[in-house]
PDB file of C-alpha atoms in Angstrom:
ATOM      1  CA  MET R   1     162.777 118.346 105.772  1.00 41.00           C
ATOM      2  CA  LEU R   2     164.320 115.454 104.178  1.00 41.00           C
ATOM      3  CA  GLU R   3     164.995 113.832 107.535  1.00 45.00           C
ATOM      4  CA  ARG R   4     161.162 114.117 108.804  1.00 45.00           C
ATOM      5  CA  ALA R   5     160.086 112.907 105.359  1.00 44.00           C
ATOM      6  CA  THR R   6     162.368 109.934 105.850  1.00 45.00           C
ATOM      7  CA  ASN R   7     161.200 109.156 109.396  1.00 50.00           C
ATOM      8  CA  GLN R   8     157.524 108.798 108.168  1.00 49.00           C
ATOM      9  CA  PRO R   9     156.199 105.376 108.967  1.00 49.00           C
ATOM     10  CA  PRO R  10     156.145 103.318 105.870  1.00 51.00           C
ATOM     11  CA  VAL R  11     152.789 102.575 104.459  1.00 46.00           C
ATOM     12  CA  ASN R  12     151.729  98.941 104.848  1.00 49.00           C
ATOM     13  CA  PRO R  13     150.420  97.589 101.342  1.00 47.00           C
ATOM     14  CA  ASN R  14     148.460  94.882 103.082  1.00 48.00           C
ATOM     15  CA  VAL R  15     146.157  97.351 105.095  1.00 43.00           C
ATOM     16  CA  ASN R  16     142.899  97.976 103.535  1.00 45.00           C
ATOM     17  CA  VAL R  17     142.111 101.629 103.067  1.00 38.00           C
ATOM     18  CA  LYS R  18     138.569 102.287 102.990  1.00 40.00           C
ATOM     19  CA  GLU R  19     137.425 105.071 100.632  1.00 38.00           C
ATOM     20  CA  GLU R  20     134.237 106.762 101.130  1.00 37.00           C
ATOM     21  CA  ARG R  21     132.006 106.089  97.966  1.00 40.00           C
ATOM     22  CA  PRO R  22     129.379 108.464  96.982  1.00 40.00           C
ATOM     23  CA  ASP R  23     125.814 107.274  97.502  1.00 49.00           C
ATOM     24  CA  SER R  24     124.171 105.579  94.511  1.00 65.00           C
ATOM     25  CA  MET R  25     121.304 107.250  92.894  1.00 63.00           C
ATOM     26  CA  TRP R  26     118.576 104.950  94.556  1.00 68.00           C
ATOM     27  CA  ARG R  27     120.044 105.325  97.967  1.00 77.00           C
ATOM     28  CA  GLU R  28     120.105 109.156  97.535  1.00 78.00           C
ATOM     29  CA  THR R  29     116.693 108.988  96.284  1.00 76.00           C
ATOM     30  CA  TRP R  30     115.519 107.016  99.339  1.00 79.00           C
ATOM     31  CA  LYS R  31     117.196 109.625 101.624  1.00 80.00           C
ATOM     32  CA  VAL R  32     115.230 112.460 100.100  1.00 79.00           C
ATOM     33  CA  PHE R  33     111.912 110.453  99.668  1.00 80.00           C
ATOM     34  CA  ARG R  34     111.890 109.334 103.445  1.00 83.00           C
ATOM     35  CA  LYS R  35     111.949 112.917 104.559  1.00 86.00           C
ATOM     36  CA  ASN R  36     108.691 113.625 102.813  1.00 85.00           C
ATOM     37  CA  LYS R  37     105.874 112.676 105.075  1.00 89.00           C
ATOM     38  CA  LEU R  38     103.282 113.060 102.501  1.00 91.00           C
ATOM     39  CA  ALA R  39     105.024 110.762 100.230  1.00 90.00           C
ATOM     40  CA  LEU R  40     105.395 108.239 102.961  1.00 93.00           C
ATOM     41  CA  ILE R  41     101.597 108.480 103.733  1.00 94.00           C
ATOM     42  CA  GLY R  42     100.911 107.882 100.118  1.00 93.00           C
ATOM     43  CA  ALA R  43     103.127 104.972  99.886  1.00 93.00           C
ATOM     44  CA  ALA R  44     101.442 103.503 102.932  1.00 95.00           C
ATOM     45  CA  ILE R  45      98.007 103.982 101.448  1.00 95.00           C
ATOM     46  CA  VAL R  46      99.230 102.272  98.295  1.00 94.00           C
ATOM     47  CA  LEU R  47     100.636  99.377 100.365  1.00 95.00           C
ATOM     48  CA  PHE R  48      97.530  98.903 102.161  1.00 95.00           C
ATOM     49  CA  PHE R  49      95.375  98.585  99.105  1.00 94.00           C
ATOM     50  CA  ILE R  50      97.839  96.210  97.666  1.00 94.00           C
ATOM     51  CA  LEU R  51      97.726  94.091 100.597  1.00 94.00           C
ATOM     52  CA  LEU R  52      93.938  94.238 100.689  1.00 92.00           C
ATOM     53  CA  ALA R  53      93.944  92.991  97.151  1.00 92.00           C
ATOM     54  CA  ILE R  54      96.190  90.250  97.746  1.00 93.00           C
ATOM     55  CA  PHE R  55      94.517  89.011 100.865  1.00 92.00           C
ATOM     56  CA  ALA R  56      90.869  89.765  99.624  1.00 89.00           C
ATOM     57  CA  GLY R  57      90.176  85.958  99.708  1.00 87.00           C
ATOM     58  CA  VAL R  58      91.103  85.758 103.352  1.00 89.00           C
ATOM     59  CA  LEU R  59      89.815  89.030 104.551  1.00 89.00           C
ATOM     60  CA  ALA R  60      86.334  88.939 102.989  1.00 86.00           C
ATOM     61  CA  PRO R  61      83.705  87.657 105.292  1.00 86.00           C
ATOM     62  CA  GLN R  62      81.170  86.952 102.604  1.00 85.00           C
ATOM     63  CA  GLY R  63      81.196  85.726  98.927  1.00 83.00           C
ATOM     64  CA  ILE R  64      81.165  88.617  96.496  1.00 83.00           C
ATOM     65  CA  ASN R  65      78.124  87.297  94.714  1.00 83.00           C
ATOM     66  CA  ASP R  66      76.310  85.682  97.575  1.00 81.00           C
ATOM     67  CA  GLN R  67      72.698  87.090  97.382  1.00 83.00           C
ATOM     68  CA  ASN R  68      70.083  87.352 100.010  1.00 82.00           C
ATOM     69  CA  LEU R  69      67.268  89.709  99.202  1.00 85.00           C
ATOM     70  CA  GLY R  70      66.120  89.336 102.821  1.00 84.00           C
ATOM     71  CA  ILE R  71      69.013  91.542 103.923  1.00 85.00           C
ATOM     72  CA  ARG R  72      68.963  94.071 101.066  1.00 85.00           C
ATOM     73  CA  LEU R  73      70.204  97.563 101.703  1.00 88.00           C
ATOM     74  CA  ARG R  74      71.085  96.903 105.425  1.00 88.00           C
ATOM     75  CA  PRO R  75      73.082  99.756 107.013  1.00 90.00           C
ATOM     76  CA  PRO R  76      76.600  99.146 108.396  1.00 91.00           C
ATOM     77  CA  SER R  77      76.660  96.743 111.340  1.00 87.00           C
ATOM     78  CA  GLY R  78      78.870  94.483 113.216  1.00 85.00           C
ATOM     79  CA  LYS R  79      78.229  91.806 110.743  1.00 85.00           C
ATOM     80  CA  TYR R  80      78.121  93.839 107.669  1.00 85.00           C
ATOM     81  CA  TRP R  81      80.684  96.514 108.245  1.00 90.00           C
ATOM     82  CA  PHE R  82      79.891  98.461 105.048  1.00 91.00           C
ATOM     83  CA  GLY R  83      76.350  97.363 104.919  1.00 89.00           C
ATOM     84  CA  THR R  84      74.588  95.392 101.954  1.00 89.00           C
ATOM     85  CA  ASP R  85      73.549  96.515  98.524  1.00 88.00           C
ATOM     86  CA  ASP R  86      70.249  96.234  96.805  1.00 86.00           C
ATOM     87  CA  PHE R  87      70.763  92.288  96.051  1.00 87.00           C
ATOM     88  CA  GLY R  88      71.709  91.788  99.745  1.00 88.00           C
ATOM     89  CA  ARG R  89      75.462  91.355  98.830  1.00 91.00           C
ATOM     90  CA  ASP R  90      78.126  92.313 101.461  1.00 90.00           C
ATOM     91  CA  ILE R  91      79.701  95.617 100.302  1.00 91.00           C
ATOM     92  CA  PHE R  92      82.946  95.207 102.313  1.00 92.00           C
ATOM     93  CA  SER R  93      83.651  91.964 100.614  1.00 91.00           C
ATOM     94  CA  ARG R  94      83.023  93.329  97.109  1.00 92.00           C
ATOM     95  CA  ILE R  95      85.231  96.427  97.817  1.00 93.00           C
ATOM     96  CA  LEU R  96      88.161  94.046  98.765  1.00 92.00           C
ATOM     97  CA  TYR R  97      87.736  92.118  95.647  1.00 92.00           C
ATOM     98  CA  GLY R  98      87.206  95.502  93.845  1.00 91.00           C
ATOM     99  CA  ALA R  99      90.836  96.496  94.850  1.00 92.00           C
ATOM    100  CA  ARG R 100      92.100  93.546  92.552  1.00 91.00           C
ATOM    101  CA  ILE R 101      90.381  94.752  89.747  1.00 91.00           C
ATOM    102  CA  SER R 102      90.993  98.341  89.839  1.00 91.00           C
ATOM    103  CA  LEU R 103      94.825  97.920  90.792  1.00 93.00           C
ATOM    104  CA  ARG R 104      95.216  95.267  88.042  1.00 93.00           C
ATOM    105  CA  VAL R 105      93.714  97.621  85.536  1.00 92.00           C
ATOM    106  CA  GLY R 106      95.915 100.569  86.874  1.00 92.00           C
ATOM    107  CA  PHE R 107      99.195  98.603  86.908  1.00 94.00           C
ATOM    108  CA  LEU R 108      98.575  96.505  83.680  1.00 95.00           C
ATOM    109  CA  SER R 109      97.475  99.619  81.521  1.00 94.00           C
ATOM    110  CA  VAL R 110     100.146 101.768  82.644  1.00 94.00           C
ATOM    111  CA  LEU R 111     102.862  98.925  82.112  1.00 95.00           C
ATOM    112  CA  GLY R 112     101.531  98.609  78.598  1.00 94.00           C
ATOM    113  CA  SER R 113     101.591 102.446  78.028  1.00 95.00           C
ATOM    114  CA  ILE R 114     105.292 102.340  79.353  1.00 94.00           C
ATOM    115  CA  ILE R 115     106.342  99.688  76.990  1.00 94.00           C
ATOM    116  CA  ALA R 116     104.676 101.102  73.896  1.00 94.00           C
ATOM    117  CA  GLY R 117     105.519 104.845  74.650  1.00 93.00           C
ATOM    118  CA  THR R 118     109.088 104.090  75.656  1.00 91.00           C
ATOM    119  CA  PHE R 119     109.743 102.181  72.528  1.00 92.00           C
ATOM    120  CA  LEU R 120     108.265 105.045  70.327  1.00 92.00           C
ATOM    121  CA  GLY R 121     109.816 107.746  72.141  1.00 91.00           C
ATOM    122  CA  ILE R 122     113.368 106.117  71.970  1.00 90.00           C
ATOM    123  CA  ILE R 123     112.953 105.637  68.138  1.00 90.00           C
ATOM    124  CA  ALA R 124     111.645 109.135  67.664  1.00 89.00           C
ATOM    125  CA  GLY R 125     114.148 110.940  69.750  1.00 87.00           C
ATOM    126  CA  PHE R 126     117.244 108.713  68.835  1.00 83.00           C
ATOM    127  CA  TYR R 127     116.743 108.355  65.050  1.00 86.00           C
ATOM    128  CA  GLY R 128     114.990 111.614  64.309  1.00 79.00           C
ATOM    129  CA  LYS R 129     114.068 112.714  60.718  1.00 83.00           C
ATOM    130  CA  ILE R 130     110.926 111.225  59.051  1.00 91.00           C
ATOM    131  CA  LEU R 131     110.374 108.743  61.955  1.00 89.00           C
ATOM    132  CA  ASP R 132     110.414 111.560  64.576  1.00 88.00           C
ATOM    133  CA  THR R 133     107.988 113.564  62.580  1.00 91.00           C
ATOM    134  CA  VAL R 134     105.495 110.630  62.076  1.00 93.00           C
ATOM    135  CA  ILE R 135     105.539 109.536  65.722  1.00 93.00           C
ATOM    136  CA  SER R 136     105.252 113.057  67.032  1.00 91.00           C
ATOM    137  CA  ARG R 137     102.373 113.803  64.814  1.00 93.00           C
ATOM    138  CA  ILE R 138     100.523 110.631  66.152  1.00 92.00           C
ATOM    139  CA  PHE R 139     101.311 111.626  69.669  1.00 92.00           C
ATOM    140  CA  ASP R 140      99.776 115.208  68.875  1.00 92.00           C
ATOM    141  CA  ILE R 141      96.598 113.634  67.267  1.00 92.00           C
ATOM    142  CA  LEU R 142      96.045 111.547  70.382  1.00 90.00           C
ATOM    143  CA  LEU R 143      96.706 114.169  72.722  1.00 90.00           C
ATOM    144  CA  ALA R 144      94.161 116.415  70.926  1.00 90.00           C
ATOM    145  CA  PHE R 145      91.233 114.232  72.383  1.00 88.00           C
ATOM    146  CA  PRO R 146      90.327 114.299  76.004  1.00 88.00           C
ATOM    147  CA  SER R 147      91.499 111.245  77.493  1.00 88.00           C
ATOM    148  CA  ILE R 148      88.333 109.991  78.803  1.00 89.00           C
ATOM    149  CA  LEU R 149      86.480 110.790  75.461  1.00 90.00           C
ATOM    150  CA  LEU R 150      89.180 108.693  73.372  1.00 92.00           C
ATOM    151  CA  ALA R 151      88.953 105.831  75.901  1.00 92.00           C
ATOM    152  CA  ILE R 152      85.177 105.675  75.504  1.00 93.00           C
ATOM    153  CA  ALA R 153      85.479 105.790  71.603  1.00 93.00           C
ATOM    154  CA  ILE R 154      88.055 102.763  71.798  1.00 93.00           C
ATOM    155  CA  VAL R 155      85.749 100.799  73.934  1.00 93.00           C
ATOM    156  CA  VAL R 156      82.716 101.320  71.739  1.00 92.00           C
ATOM    157  CA  ILE R 157      84.583 100.058  68.929  1.00 93.00           C
ATOM    158  CA  LEU R 158      86.237  97.153  70.756  1.00 91.00           C
ATOM    159  CA  GLY R 159      83.052  96.531  72.613  1.00 90.00           C
ATOM    160  CA  PRO R 160      82.389  96.994  76.519  1.00 90.00           C
ATOM    161  CA  SER R 161      84.217  94.707  78.867  1.00 89.00           C
ATOM    162  CA  LEU R 162      87.111  95.097  81.393  1.00 89.00           C
ATOM    163  CA  ASN R 163      89.911  93.839  79.066  1.00 91.00           C
ATOM    164  CA  ASN R 164      88.763  96.402  76.438  1.00 92.00           C
ATOM    165  CA  ALA R 165      88.773  99.193  78.870  1.00 92.00           C
ATOM    166  CA  LEU R 166      92.297  98.142  79.958  1.00 93.00           C
ATOM    167  CA  ILE R 167      93.347  98.280  76.191  1.00 94.00           C
ATOM    168  CA  ALA R 168      91.726 101.763  75.952  1.00 94.00           C
ATOM    169  CA  ILE R 169      93.135 103.307  78.764  1.00 94.00           C
ATOM    170  CA  ALA R 170      96.750 101.924  77.960  1.00 94.00           C
ATOM    171  CA  THR R 171      96.352 103.383  74.520  1.00 93.00           C
ATOM    172  CA  VAL R 172      95.288 106.840  75.954  1.00 93.00           C
ATOM    173  CA  ASN R 173      98.583 107.056  78.003  1.00 93.00           C
ATOM    174  CA  VAL R 174     101.129 105.937  75.393  1.00 94.00           C
ATOM    175  CA  PRO R 175     101.667 109.719  74.160  1.00 93.00           C
ATOM    176  CA  ASN R 176     102.268 111.022  77.721  1.00 92.00           C
ATOM    177  CA  PHE R 177     105.251 108.308  78.048  1.00 93.00           C
ATOM    178  CA  GLY R 178     106.312 108.773  74.457  1.00 92.00           C
ATOM    179  CA  ARG R 179     106.839 112.454  74.702  1.00 92.00           C
ATOM    180  CA  ILE R 180     108.849 112.471  78.098  1.00 91.00           C
ATOM    181  CA  VAL R 181     111.018 109.493  76.583  1.00 91.00           C
ATOM    182  CA  ARG R 182     111.556 111.372  73.373  1.00 90.00           C
ATOM    183  CA  SER R 183     112.610 114.608  75.032  1.00 89.00           C
ATOM    184  CA  LYS R 184     114.841 112.886  77.354  1.00 87.00           C
ATOM    185  CA  VAL R 185     116.528 110.915  74.488  1.00 87.00           C
ATOM    186  CA  LEU R 186     117.124 114.202  72.535  1.00 86.00           C
ATOM    187  CA  THR R 187     119.035 115.625  75.420  1.00 85.00           C
ATOM    188  CA  LEU R 188     121.167 112.428  76.413  1.00 81.00           C
ATOM    189  CA  LYS R 189     122.241 111.660  72.681  1.00 78.00           C
ATOM    190  CA  GLN R 190     124.200 114.925  72.960  1.00 77.00           C
ATOM    191  CA  GLU R 191     126.190 113.913  75.682  1.00 76.00           C
ATOM    192  CA  GLU R 192     129.902 113.230  75.383  1.00 77.00           C
ATOM    193  CA  TYR R 193     129.746 109.686  76.644  1.00 76.00           C
ATOM    194  CA  ILE R 194     127.181 108.902  73.875  1.00 76.00           C
ATOM    195  CA  MET R 195     129.112 110.505  71.190  1.00 77.00           C
ATOM    196  CA  ALA R 196     132.280 108.657  72.587  1.00 81.00           C
ATOM    197  CA  ALA R 197     130.424 105.379  72.309  1.00 75.00           C
ATOM    198  CA  ARG R 198     129.354 106.032  68.868  1.00 74.00           C
ATOM    199  CA  SER R 199     132.872 107.006  67.831  1.00 77.00           C
ATOM    200  CA  ILE R 200     134.224 103.670  68.885  1.00 80.00           C
ATOM    201  CA  GLY R 201     131.708 101.835  66.827  1.00 75.00           C
ATOM    202  CA  MET R 202     129.290 100.799  69.512  1.00 77.00           C
ATOM    203  CA  LYS R 203     125.847  99.345  68.055  1.00 79.00           C
ATOM    204  CA  ASP R 204     122.992 101.546  68.416  1.00 71.00           C
ATOM    205  CA  SER R 205     121.240  98.767  70.350  1.00 76.00           C
ATOM    206  CA  ARG R 206     123.868  98.547  72.864  1.00 79.00           C
ATOM    207  CA  ILE R 207     123.830 102.363  73.317  1.00 79.00           C
ATOM    208  CA  LEU R 208     119.862 102.477  73.639  1.00 79.00           C
ATOM    209  CA  PHE R 209     119.872  99.686  76.228  1.00 79.00           C
ATOM    210  CA  HIS R 210     123.007 100.361  78.250  1.00 79.00           C
ATOM    211  CA  HIS R 211     123.189 104.012  78.348  1.00 78.00           C
ATOM    212  CA  ILE R 212     119.920 105.788  77.005  1.00 80.00           C
ATOM    213  CA  LEU R 213     117.205 103.690  78.645  1.00 82.00           C
ATOM    214  CA  PRO R 214     119.023 103.523  82.152  1.00 81.00           C
ATOM    215  CA  ASN R 215     119.249 107.243  82.268  1.00 79.00           C
ATOM    216  CA  SER R 216     115.729 107.678  81.282  1.00 81.00           C
ATOM    217  CA  LEU R 217     114.104 105.768  84.138  1.00 84.00           C
ATOM    218  CA  ALA R 218     113.516 108.482  86.613  1.00 83.00           C
ATOM    219  CA  PRO R 219     110.951 110.398  84.666  1.00 87.00           C
ATOM    220  CA  ILE R 220     109.292 107.163  83.646  1.00 89.00           C
ATOM    221  CA  ILE R 221     108.868 106.043  86.894  1.00 88.00           C
ATOM    222  CA  VAL R 222     107.251 109.405  88.294  1.00 88.00           C
ATOM    223  CA  GLN R 223     104.931 109.489  85.269  1.00 90.00           C
ATOM    224  CA  GLY R 224     103.979 105.862  85.486  1.00 91.00           C
ATOM    225  CA  THR R 225     103.039 106.274  89.304  1.00 90.00           C
ATOM    226  CA  LEU R 226     101.044 109.403  88.578  1.00 90.00           C
ATOM    227  CA  SER R 227      99.570 107.631  85.590  1.00 92.00           C
ATOM    228  CA  ILE R 228      98.244 104.529  87.696  1.00 93.00           C
ATOM    229  CA  ALA R 229      95.932 107.028  89.688  1.00 92.00           C
ATOM    230  CA  THR R 230      94.603 108.185  86.325  1.00 92.00           C
ATOM    231  CA  ALA R 231      94.130 104.818  84.997  1.00 93.00           C
ATOM    232  CA  ILE R 232      92.111 103.810  88.124  1.00 92.00           C
ATOM    233  CA  LEU R 233      89.842 106.997  87.621  1.00 92.00           C
ATOM    234  CA  ASP R 234      89.256 106.310  83.951  1.00 92.00           C
ATOM    235  CA  ALA R 235      88.453 102.711  84.764  1.00 91.00           C
ATOM    236  CA  ALA R 236      85.999 103.609  87.419  1.00 91.00           C
ATOM    237  CA  ALA R 237      84.448 106.385  84.921  1.00 91.00           C
ATOM    238  CA  LEU R 238      84.187 103.560  82.147  1.00 91.00           C
ATOM    239  CA  GLY R 239      82.779 101.209  84.732  1.00 89.00           C
ATOM    240  CA  PHE R 240      80.104 103.837  85.814  1.00 89.00           C
ATOM    241  CA  LEU R 241      79.167 104.408  82.209  1.00 88.00           C
ATOM    242  CA  GLY R 242      78.539 100.724  81.712  1.00 86.00           C
ATOM    243  CA  MET R 243      81.669 100.412  79.342  1.00 88.00           C
ATOM    244  CA  GLY R 244      84.200  98.852  81.606  1.00 83.00           C
ATOM    245  CA  ALA R 245      83.584  95.969  84.035  1.00 82.00           C
ATOM    246  CA  GLN R 246      80.347  94.413  83.694  1.00 83.00           C
ATOM    247  CA  ALA R 247      77.859  92.894  86.339  1.00 79.00           C
ATOM    248  CA  PRO R 248      78.437  91.022  88.521  1.00 83.00           C
ATOM    249  CA  HIS R 249      82.242  92.061  88.736  1.00 84.00           C
ATOM    250  CA  PRO R 250      82.742  94.309  91.910  1.00 88.00           C
ATOM    251  CA  GLU R 251      84.555  97.036  90.072  1.00 88.00           C
ATOM    252  CA  TRP R 252      84.393 100.247  92.241  1.00 91.00           C
ATOM    253  CA  GLY R 253      82.991 102.396  89.325  1.00 89.00           C
ATOM    254  CA  ARG R 254      80.362  99.723  88.523  1.00 89.00           C
ATOM    255  CA  MET R 255      79.251  99.542  92.255  1.00 90.00           C
ATOM    256  CA  LEU R 256      78.742 103.295  92.110  1.00 89.00           C
ATOM    257  CA  SER R 257      76.657 103.004  88.963  1.00 88.00           C
ATOM    258  CA  ASP R 258      74.470 100.223  90.334  1.00 87.00           C
ATOM    259  CA  SER R 259      73.877 102.106  93.732  1.00 88.00           C
ATOM    260  CA  ARG R 260      73.238 105.643  92.253  1.00 86.00           C
ATOM    261  CA  GLU R 261      69.366 104.967  92.635  1.00 87.00           C
ATOM    262  CA  TYR R 262      69.826 104.527  96.286  1.00 87.00           C
ATOM    263  CA  ILE R 263      71.890 107.717  97.203  1.00 87.00           C
ATOM    264  CA  GLN R 264      69.173 109.028  99.651  1.00 87.00           C
ATOM    265  CA  ASP R 265      67.777 105.806 100.893  1.00 86.00           C
ATOM    266  CA  ALA R 266      71.195 103.886 101.327  1.00 89.00           C
ATOM    267  CA  PRO R 267      74.014 106.353 101.041  1.00 90.00           C
ATOM    268  CA  TRP R 268      76.589 103.690 102.314  1.00 90.00           C
ATOM    269  CA  THR R 269      76.258 101.836  98.968  1.00 90.00           C
ATOM    270  CA  VAL R 270      77.754 104.950  97.364  1.00 92.00           C
ATOM    271  CA  ILE R 271      79.943 106.216 100.040  1.00 92.00           C
ATOM    272  CA  PHE R 272      82.396 103.431 100.607  1.00 93.00           C
ATOM    273  CA  PRO R 273      83.208 102.569  96.887  1.00 92.00           C
ATOM    274  CA  GLY R 274      83.570 106.307  96.358  1.00 92.00           C
ATOM    275  CA  LEU R 275      85.949 106.407  99.367  1.00 94.00           C
ATOM    276  CA  ALA R 276      87.947 103.490  97.991  1.00 94.00           C
ATOM    277  CA  ILE R 277      88.521 105.237  94.652  1.00 93.00           C
ATOM    278  CA  MET R 278      89.394 108.631  96.370  1.00 94.00           C
ATOM    279  CA  LEU R 279      91.960 106.953  98.829  1.00 95.00           C
ATOM    280  CA  THR R 280      93.646 104.973  96.211  1.00 94.00           C
ATOM    281  CA  VAL R 281      93.985 107.631  93.831  1.00 94.00           C
ATOM    282  CA  LEU R 282      95.290 109.982  96.628  1.00 94.00           C
ATOM    283  CA  GLY R 283      97.821 107.470  97.574  1.00 94.00           C
ATOM    284  CA  PHE R 284      99.295 107.107  94.126  1.00 94.00           C
ATOM    285  CA  ASN R 285      99.309 110.916  93.602  1.00 94.00           C
ATOM    286  CA  LEU R 286     101.131 111.553  96.941  1.00 93.00           C
ATOM    287  CA  LEU R 287     103.606 108.669  96.191  1.00 92.00           C
ATOM    288  CA  GLY R 288     104.056 110.232  92.552  1.00 89.00           C
ATOM    289  CA  ASP R 289     104.803 113.759  93.861  1.00 88.00           C
ATOM    290  CA  GLY R 290     107.338 112.385  96.379  1.00 88.00           C
ATOM    291  CA  LEU R 291     109.052 110.270  93.741  1.00 87.00           C
ATOM    292  CA  ARG R 292     109.209 113.380  91.541  1.00 85.00           C
ATOM    293  CA  ASP R 293     110.699 115.645  94.381  1.00 81.00           C
ATOM    294  CA  ALA R 294     113.119 112.842  95.125  1.00 81.00           C
ATOM    295  CA  LEU R 295     114.224 111.856  91.545  1.00 77.00           C
ATOM    296  CA  ASP R 296     114.372 115.287  90.077  1.00 66.00           C
ATOM    297  CA  PRO R 297     117.820 117.204  90.904  1.00 54.00           C
ATOM    298  CA  LYS R 298     116.114 120.646  90.438  1.00 55.00           C
ATOM    299  CA  MET R 299     113.562 119.732  93.197  1.00 53.00           C
ATOM    300  CA  LYS R 300     116.244 118.360  95.376  1.00 52.00           C
ATOM    301  CA  ASN R 301     118.189 121.617  95.289  1.00 50.00           C
TER     302      ASN R 301
END
C-alpha cells in the first residue's frame, strides 16, 4: 500500500484546477425564470410597450394634438390604424405617447414607494421599540383606506394634475413595501452573521447597507413589479375621473374619459386605449408572478 501510494504521480502545483462554483442567486433565478413561459410572455409585453414609449416620436405617424374636424370619428383604416377621435386626432399616435405617460407614472411612483417604504421598514424592523410601533401604526392607518379612495383624497388636497397623481399613487403604495421590508428585517437581524457583525463592533449603517438591504431585494423586486401594474391602473382611474392627466395629454385613462360619449357610435375610441391598459397591466402581472416563482425558494422547491 505504501509502495502504491509512493508511485502516485506528483501533483504539479502550476496546473490550475478548476473548481465548480455554485451558481449565483441571479443566475439561478434566470434559469428558473426562463422556464416559465407565461413570465417570458409578460416580459415580452412589457419590453414591447417600453420600446413603443421610447420610439413614440419615430413611430407616431401624426402629431398627438393635430386636430382636423373634417376627419373626426373616422374608423380604423390604412392611414389611421386606430381611427380618429372626436377632434380628428390620430388615436394610434396618442396611444404611443400615452405609453410614455403611463409607464413614467408607473415606474416613478413605484420607485418613490420603494425608497420611502424601504427606509421606514428598515428603521421599524431593525431598531424596533417606539419607532416600530409608530411606523407600524402609520402603515395600518394608510392600509385601512381603499387605495383608490386614498389616492383621490390626496389629489383633491393637492389639486388635479399628473404630477400630483404620481405623488398620490406613490404614497398609497408605501405601506406595502414598508411591511414587506420590516418583516424581512425582523427575520434577518436574528441570523448568526448579523449577530457576529454586531459582536465585532460593526456600525449599524454598514450592517444595514451591506447585509440587511441586499438580502431584502428579492421581495422588493417582486412587489415592485406587481405594483407598477397597480400604479398604471390607478393612474388610468384618476385620469378617467379627471383628477390625473389633464387635456390634451394623451393619457390612456383620460382618453377613455373623453371617448365615453362615443362608445356606441365610435367604439374604437374606447377599445384601443382600453386594450393598451389591459395588455400593459397583464404584462407586468405575468412578469411579477414569474419573478416571485423564481426568487422565492419555497416556490422553486
